[in-house]
């Protein structure tokens, strides 16, 4: 892979690159060696600390898998509930009527400016004060509520970007055959924008999965991170448990990320769609705050690679 | 109605949020730019390291990173960042370290996308003059890339401001931790939530507006 930033290396540059590679490798190995000696000094490399994770299924069946199941359950529920809400607000922001557009925009911008943890803590207290949800299931409700409030507002922007990404001819054609505004939206624009949005929705799932861990740390929601805590104290294995849990998160999110980019490639190729796609990286390019422009933030960090064409408003 | 507020130091908590944001922001900007430079460099090992770092860090929840910095780095490895005797200072520094390391991955991606917005001709012209990779990047490409990257970096900064609340998980006395305490002790649920929500809106909205305007002004018109 040659880059435009440097020429194809000649003999001197090749030597320099090899030298730099070696230097960097030495530094990297020094760092790794330091970490390794740290680990062995503190006894974190003992087989006794690793055995429960690598050679014993009990740690998985008793602790990690139920935790992971809760993580996925909360993330899935939040997505399913937030999507229709988001669609509603996204469409409301595109309305021709100022009295619909402005409040919808205000609600969306408000919930996007607030940390998801604040929403979770609020929901937790609200459920304990004014509902009779049992103490056991309350954290789950609180986490899902917090995630829904925040992500519905992010999804509203994705939906809006999806609809705006469709070619203008779609609306014009719908008008030409005499469809009303509502019909145009429900039978022409929405179905197409859903396919255009799919990759961005899958990327948003990564953000939601990562945010569930907050509930584990702050509201004692029994998900993967708090399962790690219980297991780590049971097996007296701190560092290995962190490494194992981090690997589980990484694998899960990489699967989601690659699914998103596969979907995006498929959408761009497919004959049926108009070729309009709101890809994961569009989330990063949507511009800064303002009622007219679409802005995406990483929230707890939307995925996606380097910027391609975004669906600016 | 508002008299219970006298028992709590709201400004102190939000000041902690601001401090976390500023320190982690500066750290992540430096480290993220370095990572971006590695990812476009002619040295394969550096490219590989940058890519691996970004993909690993971006897919771990920030909460896991922050909790690890306290339970792993501090408790097991004894990395106390020069504040072994003062728990508050130590957890603040650990939180800054965790936030900075995490946010750097996003800064890196934003800067890299900025590098992609610089027309190929610019780099080609620089190479034609015989500039080396570091000169091409430092004198020609990065200055232009940074101007067009203000918008995306603003989003990273706003996300960081909101992410500082995660530091509450290791007991840093910032806004979210104070809110949790207040909300459990006082009966004014909606009022307290409203105050904290307003606080974050005050922190993020002007930042977004000012930097958004600046980004539009600074962007290289092409």
JSON list of N, CA and C in Angstrom, two decimals, chain A residues 170 174 177 179-192:
[
{"chain": "A", "resi": 170, "resn": "UNK", "atom": "N", "xyz": [-37.46, 10.70, -5.55]},
{"chain": "A", "resi": 170, "resn": "UNK", "atom": "CA", "xyz": [-38.40, 9.80, -4.89]},
{"chain": "A", "resi": 170, "resn": "UNK", "atom": "C", "xyz": [-39.64, 10.58, -4.43]},
{"chain": "A", "resi": 174, "resn": "UNK", "atom": "N", "xyz": [-43.44, 10.52, -6.06]},
{"chain": "A", "resi": 174, "resn": "UNK", "atom": "CA", "xyz": [-44.60, 10.24, -5.21]},
{"chain": "A", "resi": 174, "resn": "UNK", "atom": "C", "xyz": [-45.65, 11.33, -5.36]},
{"chain": "A", "resi": 177, "resn": "UNK", "atom": "N", "xyz": [-47.59, 11.10, -8.74]},
{"chain": "A", "resi": 177, "resn": "UNK", "atom": "CA", "xyz": [-48.71, 10.17, -8.87]},
{"chain": "A", "resi": 177, "resn": "UNK", "atom": "C", "xyz": [-49.81, 10.47, -7.86]},
{"chain": "A", "resi": 179, "resn": "UNK", "atom": "N", "xyz": [-49.72, 11.17, -4.41]},
{"chain": "A", "resi": 179, "resn": "UNK", "atom": "CA", "xyz": [-49.73, 10.74, -3.01]},
{"chain": "A", "resi": 179, "resn": "UNK", "atom": "C", "xyz": [-49.71, 11.96, -2.09]},
{"chain": "A", "resi": 180, "resn": "UNK", "atom": "N", "xyz": [-50.41, 11.81, -0.94]},
{"chain": "A", "resi": 180, "resn": "UNK", "atom": "CA", "xyz": [-50.36, 12.89, 0.05]},
{"chain": "A", "resi": 180, "resn": "UNK", "atom": "C", "xyz": [-49.04, 12.81, 0.81]},
{"chain": "A", "resi": 181, "resn": "UNK", "atom": "N", "xyz": [-48.77, 13.86, 1.64]},
{"chain": "A", "resi": 181, "resn": "UNK", "atom": "CA", "xyz": [-47.51, 13.89, 2.38]},
{"chain": "A", "resi": 181, "resn": "UNK", "atom": "C", "xyz": [-47.32, 12.66, 3.25]},
{"chain": "A", "resi": 182, "resn": "UNK", "atom": "N", "xyz": [-48.38, 12.28, 4.00]},
{"chain": "A", "resi": 182, "resn": "UNK", "atom": "CA", "xyz": [-48.30, 11.12, 4.88]},
{"chain": "A", "resi": 182, "resn": "UNK", "atom": "C", "xyz": [-48.04, 9.85, 4.09]},
{"chain": "A", "resi": 183, "resn": "UNK", "atom": "N", "xyz": [-48.73, 9.73, 2.95]},
{"chain": "A", "resi": 183, "resn": "UNK", "atom": "CA", "xyz": [-48.56, 8.53, 2.12]},
{"chain": "A", "resi": 183, "resn": "UNK", "atom": "C", "xyz": [-47.14, 8.47, 1.57]},
{"chain": "A", "resi": 184, "resn": "UNK", "atom": "N", "xyz": [-46.64, 9.63, 1.13]},
{"chain": "A", "resi": 184, "resn": "UNK", "atom": "CA", "xyz": [-45.28, 9.68, 0.60]},
{"chain": "A", "resi": 184, "resn": "UNK", "atom": "C", "xyz": [-44.30, 9.17, 1.65]},
{"chain": "A", "resi": 185, "resn": "UNK", "atom": "N", "xyz": [-44.49, 9.64, 2.89]},
{"chain": "A", "resi": 185, "resn": "UNK", "atom": "CA", "xyz": [-43.59, 9.25, 3.97]},
{"chain": "A", "resi": 185, "resn": "UNK", "atom": "C", "xyz": [-43.68, 7.76, 4.26]},
{"chain": "A", "resi": 186, "resn": "UNK", "atom": "N", "xyz": [-44.93, 7.27, 4.46]},
{"chain": "A", "resi": 186, "resn": "UNK", "atom": "CA", "xyz": [-45.06, 5.88, 4.90]},
{"chain": "A", "resi": 186, "resn": "UNK", "atom": "C", "xyz": [-44.84, 4.85, 3.80]},
{"chain": "A", "resi": 187, "resn": "UNK", "atom": "N", "xyz": [-45.20, 5.19, 2.56]},
{"chain": "A", "resi": 187, "resn": "UNK", "atom": "CA", "xyz": [-45.09, 4.14, 1.55]},
{"chain": "A", "resi": 187, "resn": "UNK", "atom": "C", "xyz": [-43.89, 4.30, 0.61]},
{"chain": "A", "resi": 188, "resn": "UNK", "atom": "N", "xyz": [-43.28, 5.49, 0.60]},
{"chain": "A", "resi": 188, "resn": "UNK", "atom": "CA", "xyz": [-42.12, 5.65, -0.29]},
{"chain": "A", "resi": 188, "resn": "UNK", "atom": "C", "xyz": [-40.83, 5.90, 0.49]},
{"chain": "A", "resi": 189, "resn": "UNK", "atom": "N", "xyz": [-40.83, 6.93, 1.34]},
{"chain": "A", "resi": 189, "resn": "UNK", "atom": "CA", "xyz": [-39.58, 7.35, 1.98]},
{"chain": "A", "resi": 189, "resn": "UNK", "atom": "C", "xyz": [-39.13, 6.42, 3.10]},
{"chain": "A", "resi": 190, "resn": "UNK", "atom": "N", "xyz": [-40.05, 6.14, 4.06]},
{"chain": "A", "resi": 190, "resn": "UNK", "atom": "CA", "xyz": [-39.65, 5.33, 5.22]},
{"chain": "A", "resi": 190, "resn": "UNK", "atom": "C", "xyz": [-39.08, 3.96, 4.86]},
{"chain": "A", "resi": 191, "resn": "UNK", "atom": "N", "xyz": [-39.81, 3.18, 4.00]},
{"chain": "A", "resi": 191, "resn": "UNK", "atom": "CA", "xyz": [-39.28, 1.84, 3.70]},
{"chain": "A", "resi": 191, "resn": "UNK", "atom": "C", "xyz": [-37.87, 1.89, 3.12]},
{"chain": "A", "resi": 192, "resn": "UNK", "atom": "N", "xyz": [-37.63, 2.87, 2.27]},
{"chain": "A", "resi": 192, "resn": "UNK", "atom": "CA", "xyz": [-36.30, 2.97, 1.67]},
{"chain": "A", "resi": 192, "resn": "UNK", "atom": "C", "xyz": [-35.27, 3.46, 2.67]}
]
